[in-house]
CSV table of C-alpha atoms and ligand atoms in Angstrom, one decimal:
chain,number,residue,atom,x,y,z
G,20,UNK,CA,147.0,56.2,36.6
G,21,UNK,CA,149.4,53.8,38.4
G,22,UNK,CA,149.4,54.2,42.2
G,23,UNK,CA,153.2,54.6,42.2
G,24,UNK,CA,153.1,58.0,40.5
G,25,UNK,CA,154.0,60.4,43.3
G,26,UNK,CA,152.2,63.7,43.9
G,27,UNK,CA,155.2,65.5,42.6
G,28,UNK,CA,155.1,63.6,39.4
G,29,UNK,CA,151.4,64.2,39.1
G,30,UNK,CA,152.1,67.9,39.6
G,31,UNK,CA,154.8,67.9,36.9
G,32,UNK,CA,152.6,66.0,34.6
G,33,UNK,CA,149.6,68.4,35.1
G,34,UNK,CA,151.8,71.5,34.3
G,35,UNK,CA,153.3,69.7,31.3
G,36,UNK,CA,149.9,68.6,30.0
G,37,UNK,CA,148.5,72.1,30.3
G,38,UNK,CA,151.5,73.7,28.6
G,39,UNK,CA,151.1,71.6,25.5
G,40,UNK,CA,147.8,73.4,24.9
G,41,UNK,CA,149.8,76.4,23.9
G,42,UNK,CA,151.4,74.6,21.0
G,43,UNK,CA,149.7,75.3,17.6
G,44,UNK,CA,149.9,73.6,14.2
G,45,UNK,CA,153.0,74.6,12.3
G,46,UNK,CA,155.0,75.9,15.3
G,47,UNK,CA,158.7,75.5,15.9
G,48,UNK,CA,159.0,74.5,19.5
G,49,UNK,CA,162.0,74.4,21.9
G,50,UNK,CA,161.9,71.3,24.0
G,51,UNK,CA,163.4,71.5,27.5
G,52,UNK,CA,165.3,69.0,29.5
G,53,UNK,CA,164.5,67.3,32.9
G,54,UNK,CA,161.7,65.2,34.3
G,55,UNK,CA,159.0,67.9,33.9
G,56,UNK,CA,160.0,68.6,30.3
G,57,UNK,CA,160.1,64.8,29.6
G,58,UNK,CA,156.4,64.7,30.6
G,59,UNK,CA,155.8,67.6,28.2
G,60,UNK,CA,157.6,65.8,25.4
G,61,UNK,CA,155.4,62.7,25.9
G,62,UNK,CA,152.2,64.7,26.0
G,63,UNK,CA,153.2,66.6,22.9
G,64,UNK,CA,154.0,63.3,21.2
G,65,UNK,CA,150.5,62.1,22.0
G,66,UNK,CA,149.0,65.2,20.3
G,67,UNK,CA,151.3,64.8,17.3
G,68,UNK,CA,150.3,61.1,16.9
G,69,UNK,CA,146.7,61.3,17.8
G,70,UNK,CA,145.6,64.7,16.4
G,71,UNK,CA,148.1,65.1,13.6
G,72,UNK,CA,149.6,68.3,15.0
G,73,UNK,CA,152.5,69.3,12.7
G,74,UNK,CA,155.4,70.8,14.6
G,75,UNK,CA,159.1,70.8,14.5
G,76,UNK,CA,161.1,70.6,17.8
G,77,UNK,CA,164.5,71.9,18.7
G,78,UNK,CA,165.8,69.8,21.6
G,79,UNK,CA,167.9,71.3,24.5
G,80,UNK,CA,169.8,68.1,25.1
G,81,UNK,CA,170.6,64.8,23.4
G,82,UNK,CA,168.3,62.9,25.8
G,83,UNK,CA,165.4,65.2,25.0
G,84,UNK,CA,166.1,64.7,21.3
G,85,UNK,CA,166.1,60.9,21.8
G,86,UNK,CA,162.8,61.0,23.7
G,87,UNK,CA,161.1,63.3,21.2
G,88,UNK,CA,162.0,61.1,18.3
G,89,UNK,CA,160.7,58.1,20.2
G,90,UNK,CA,157.3,59.7,20.6
G,91,UNK,CA,157.1,60.9,17.0
G,92,UNK,CA,158.2,64.5,17.1
G,93,UNK,CA,160.4,65.7,14.3
G,94,UNK,CA,163.7,67.2,15.6
G,95,UNK,CA,165.6,69.9,13.7
G,96,UNK,CA,168.7,72.0,14.6
G,97,UNK,CA,168.3,75.5,15.9
G,98,UNK,CA,170.1,76.8,12.9
G,99,UNK,CA,167.6,75.1,10.6
G,100,UNK,CA,164.7,76.5,12.7
G,101,UNK,CA,166.4,79.9,13.0
G,102,UNK,CA,163.8,81.2,15.4
G,103,UNK,CA,161.2,79.5,17.6
G,104,UNK,CA,157.6,80.3,18.3
G,105,UNK,CA,157.7,78.8,21.8
G,106,UNK,CA,160.0,77.0,24.2
G,107,UNK,CA,158.6,74.9,27.1
G,108,UNK,CA,161.0,73.9,29.8
G,109,UNK,CA,161.2,73.0,33.5
G,110,UNK,CA,163.1,74.9,36.1
G,111,UNK,CA,164.9,74.3,39.4
G,112,UNK,CA,163.7,77.5,41.0
G,113,UNK,CA,161.5,80.5,40.0
G,114,UNK,CA,160.8,83.8,41.8
G,115,UNK,CA,157.9,86.3,41.7
G,116,UNK,CA,159.6,88.1,38.8
G,117,UNK,CA,159.8,84.8,36.9
G,118,UNK,CA,163.6,84.8,37.1
G,119,UNK,CA,164.9,81.2,37.2
G,120,UNK,CA,167.7,79.0,38.3
G,121,UNK,CA,168.2,76.3,35.7
G,122,UNK,CA,170.8,73.6,34.9
G,123,UNK,CA,170.1,71.0,37.5
G,124,UNK,CA,170.0,68.6,34.6
G,125,UNK,CA,173.2,70.0,33.1
G,126,UNK,CA,171.6,71.5,30.0
G,127,UNK,CA,171.6,75.2,30.9
G,128,UNK,CA,173.7,76.3,28.0
G,129,UNK,CA,171.5,74.9,25.2
G,130,UNK,CA,168.4,75.7,27.3
G,131,UNK,CA,169.3,79.4,27.5
G,132,UNK,CA,170.2,79.6,23.8
G,133,UNK,CA,167.0,78.0,22.8
G,134,UNK,CA,164.7,79.9,25.2
G,135,UNK,CA,166.3,83.2,24.1
G,136,UNK,CA,165.7,82.4,20.5
G,137,UNK,CA,162.0,82.0,21.1
G,138,UNK,CA,159.0,84.4,20.9
G,139,UNK,CA,157.8,82.9,24.2
G,140,UNK,CA,159.2,80.8,27.0
G,141,UNK,CA,156.8,78.8,29.1
G,142,UNK,CA,158.2,77.3,32.3
G,143,UNK,CA,156.4,74.3,33.8
G,144,UNK,CA,156.9,73.5,37.4
G,145,UNK,CA,155.5,71.9,40.5
G,146,UNK,CA,154.7,74.3,43.3
G,147,UNK,CA,157.8,73.4,45.3
G,148,UNK,CA,160.0,75.2,42.7
G,149,UNK,CA,158.6,78.7,43.7
G,150,UNK,CA,160.9,80.7,46.1
G,151,UNK,CA,160.9,84.1,47.6
G,152,UNK,CA,164.5,84.6,46.7
G,153,UNK,CA,166.6,82.5,44.3
G,154,UNK,CA,169.7,80.7,45.6
G,155,UNK,CA,168.8,77.7,47.7
G,156,UNK,CA,169.3,75.5,44.7
G,157,UNK,CA,173.0,75.5,43.8
G,158,UNK,CA,173.6,77.8,40.8
G,159,UNK,CA,175.2,75.8,37.9
G,160,UNK,CA,177.9,77.5,35.9
G,161,UNK,CA,179.1,75.9,32.7
G,162,UNK,CA,182.9,76.2,32.3
G,163,UNK,CA,185.3,74.9,29.7
G,164,UNK,CA,187.5,72.0,30.8
G,165,UNK,CA,190.8,73.8,30.0
G,166,UNK,CA,192.0,75.4,33.3
G,167,UNK,CA,188.7,74.7,35.1
G,168,UNK,CA,190.4,74.8,38.5
G,169,UNK,CA,191.7,78.3,37.8
G,170,UNK,CA,188.2,79.3,36.6
G,171,UNK,CA,186.7,77.8,39.8
G,172,UNK,CA,189.2,79.8,41.9
G,173,UNK,CA,188.2,83.0,40.0
G,174,UNK,CA,184.5,82.2,40.6
G,175,UNK,CA,185.2,81.9,44.3
G,176,UNK,CA,187.2,85.1,44.3
G,177,UNK,CA,184.4,86.9,42.5
G,178,UNK,CA,181.8,85.7,44.9
G,179,UNK,CA,183.6,87.5,47.8
G,180,UNK,CA,182.2,90.8,46.5
G,181,UNK,CA,178.8,89.6,45.5
G,182,UNK,CA,175.5,89.9,47.5
G,183,UNK,CA,175.2,86.2,48.3
G,184,UNK,CA,174.9,84.2,51.6
G,185,UNK,CA,177.1,81.2,50.8
G,186,UNK,CA,180.3,81.1,48.8
G,187,UNK,CA,181.3,77.5,48.4
G,188,UNK,CA,181.6,75.8,45.0
G,189,UNK,CA,181.7,72.2,43.8
G,190,UNK,CA,182.6,70.5,40.5
G,191,UNK,CA,179.6,68.4,39.4
G,192,UNK,CA,180.5,64.8,39.1
G,193,UNK,CA,179.2,61.8,37.2
G,194,UNK,CA,180.4,58.9,39.4
G,195,UNK,CA,184.0,59.7,40.2
G,196,UNK,CA,184.6,61.7,37.0
G,197,UNK,CA,183.5,65.3,36.1
G,198,UNK,CA,180.0,65.5,34.6
G,199,UNK,CA,180.4,66.5,31.0
G,200,UNK,CA,177.7,68.6,29.3
G,201,UNK,CA,176.4,68.0,25.7
G,202,UNK,CA,178.8,70.7,24.7
G,203,UNK,CA,181.8,68.9,26.2
G,204,UNK,CA,182.1,71.3,29.2
G,205,UNK,CA,182.2,70.9,33.0
G,206,UNK,CA,179.7,72.4,35.6
G,207,UNK,CA,180.7,74.2,38.7
G,208,UNK,CA,177.8,74.5,41.2
G,209,UNK,CA,177.7,77.6,43.4
G,210,UNK,CA,176.2,77.0,46.8
G,211,UNK,CA,174.9,80.5,47.5
G,212,UNK,CA,171.9,79.9,49.7
G,213,UNK,CA,170.5,83.3,48.8
G,214,UNK,CA,171.2,85.6,45.9
G,215,UNK,CA,170.6,89.3,46.7
G,216,UNK,CA,171.1,90.7,43.2
G,217,UNK,CA,170.5,88.2,40.5
G,218,UNK,CA,171.0,90.6,37.6
G,219,UNK,CA,174.4,91.7,38.8
G,220,UNK,CA,175.5,88.2,39.6
G,221,UNK,CA,174.4,86.9,36.2
G,222,UNK,CA,176.4,89.6,34.4
G,223,UNK,CA,179.5,89.4,36.6
G,224,UNK,CA,179.8,85.6,36.3
G,225,UNK,CA,179.8,85.7,32.5
G,226,UNK,CA,182.8,88.1,32.5
G,227,UNK,CA,185.1,85.4,33.9
G,228,UNK,CA,187.3,83.8,31.2
G,229,UNK,CA,186.5,80.1,31.1
G,230,UNK,CA,182.8,80.6,32.0
G,231,UNK,CA,180.6,79.7,29.2
G,232,UNK,CA,177.2,80.5,30.8
G,233,UNK,CA,175.4,80.5,34.1
G,234,UNK,CA,172.1,79.1,35.1
G,235,UNK,CA,170.4,82.4,36.0
G,236,UNK,CA,167.6,83.1,33.4
G,237,UNK,CA,166.7,86.7,33.8
G,238,UNK,CA,163.8,88.3,31.9
G,239,UNK,CA,163.6,85.2,29.6
G,240,UNK,CA,160.5,83.5,31.0
G,241,UNK,CA,157.1,84.8,29.9
G,242,UNK,CA,154.7,82.3,31.5
G,243,UNK,CA,154.9,79.9,34.4
G,244,UNK,CA,152.5,77.0,34.7
G,245,UNK,CA,152.4,75.6,38.2
G,246,UNK,CA,151.0,72.2,38.7
G,247,UNK,CA,149.6,70.5,41.9
G,248,UNK,CA,149.4,66.8,42.7
G,249,UNK,CA,145.6,67.0,42.5
G,250,UNK,CA,145.5,68.4,39.0
G,251,UNK,CA,145.1,72.1,39.9
G,252,UNK,CA,147.0,74.5,37.6
G,253,UNK,CA,148.0,78.1,38.0
G,254,UNK,CA,149.1,80.0,34.9
G,255,UNK,CA,151.0,83.3,35.5
G,256,UNK,CA,151.7,85.5,32.5
G,257,UNK,CA,154.2,88.2,33.3
G,258,UNK,CA,153.5,90.2,30.1
G,259,UNK,CA,149.8,90.3,30.5
G,260,UNK,CA,149.9,90.5,34.2
G,261,UNK,CA,147.3,87.8,34.5
G,262,UNK,CA,146.9,84.8,36.8
G,263,UNK,CA,144.5,82.0,35.6
G,264,UNK,CA,143.4,78.8,37.3
G,265,UNK,CA,142.5,75.6,35.7
G,266,UNK,CA,142.4,71.9,36.4
G,267,UNK,CA,143.8,68.8,34.6
G,268,UNK,CA,141.8,65.6,34.9
G,269,UNK,CA,144.1,62.7,35.1
G,270,UNK,CA,143.2,60.0,32.7
G,271,UNK,CA,145.1,56.8,32.6
G,272,UNK,CA,147.0,56.4,29.4
G,273,UNK,CA,149.1,53.5,28.5
G,274,UNK,CA,151.4,55.6,26.4
G,275,UNK,CA,152.1,58.3,29.0
G,276,UNK,CA,152.3,56.3,32.2
G,277,UNK,CA,154.0,53.1,31.0
G,278,UNK,CA,157.2,54.9,31.6
G,279,UNK,CA,157.9,57.3,34.4
G,280,UNK,CA,159.5,60.7,33.9
G,281,UNK,CA,163.3,60.9,34.0
P,315,5RP,C1,167.9,70.9,33.2
P,315,5RP,C2,167.0,71.9,33.9
P,315,5RP,C3,165.7,71.4,34.3
P,315,5RP,O1,164.7,72.1,33.7
P,315,5RP,C4,165.6,71.5,35.8
P,315,5RP,O2,166.7,70.8,36.4
P,315,5RP,C5,164.3,71.0,36.4
P,315,5RP,O3,164.3,69.6,36.3
P,315,5RP,P1,163.1,68.7,36.7
P,315,5RP,O4,162.0,69.0,35.8
P,315,5RP,O5,163.6,67.3,36.6
P,315,5RP,O6,162.8,69.0,38.2
P,315,5RP,O7,167.3,73.1,34.0
P,315,5RP,O8,169.1,71.5,32.9
């Protein structure tokens, strides 16, 4: 493994590598977005090419679809798949109940649709993503471009009566222009610092006209795989109530490490 791979990247890789072991022949698999998910897509591509695993993937973003095709994974539309056996994705934060904040990579809408249409969602993360209470990571809210400033004002007004610590918002930018999602929408990030009632907030945000979806994933994740830089793995299954420990041995592989994660 090249020396330049940071402990965080090794942790992400370890979690991703272990998650791929959940994928079985014939499965329809949701493929997440972000640097951790990119490691997973590369690992899955290795298994497809080297072991002949037959799977079909549904990508949560155009960039994941591109990467998946590059590594030999067949990509189909969600409507073609209809339902998925498994989705594997990263996260920006997770708490003890396995509630998540997602959307740091701007793909929260497709990610939520795909994860919700899956029998099982596995989240892969480095240990730094675990928090006692969600909210330190700005909560992404996808809004339609029409009247976005009005929608943002409504979001700020709504936050006044919510159990949160901070109430500022910002439009996500790409350079000096608004960041545009794969669905052609904008993202308003909510800087909340701490969210007291995630369930209430998730419901209330989606009532605002112009809001398409928010980045709170409540009761969607089934398993969290937490990686450490030394290859240690923890697997928490919320349905079984189990916690398992494992270890990934890092083996240098031209295919995997020739390119860094995103
Ligand atoms: C993209 C996401 C990602 O899963 C999240 O941002 C984590 O990214 P990374 O694995 O790069 O830390 O929600 O919309």
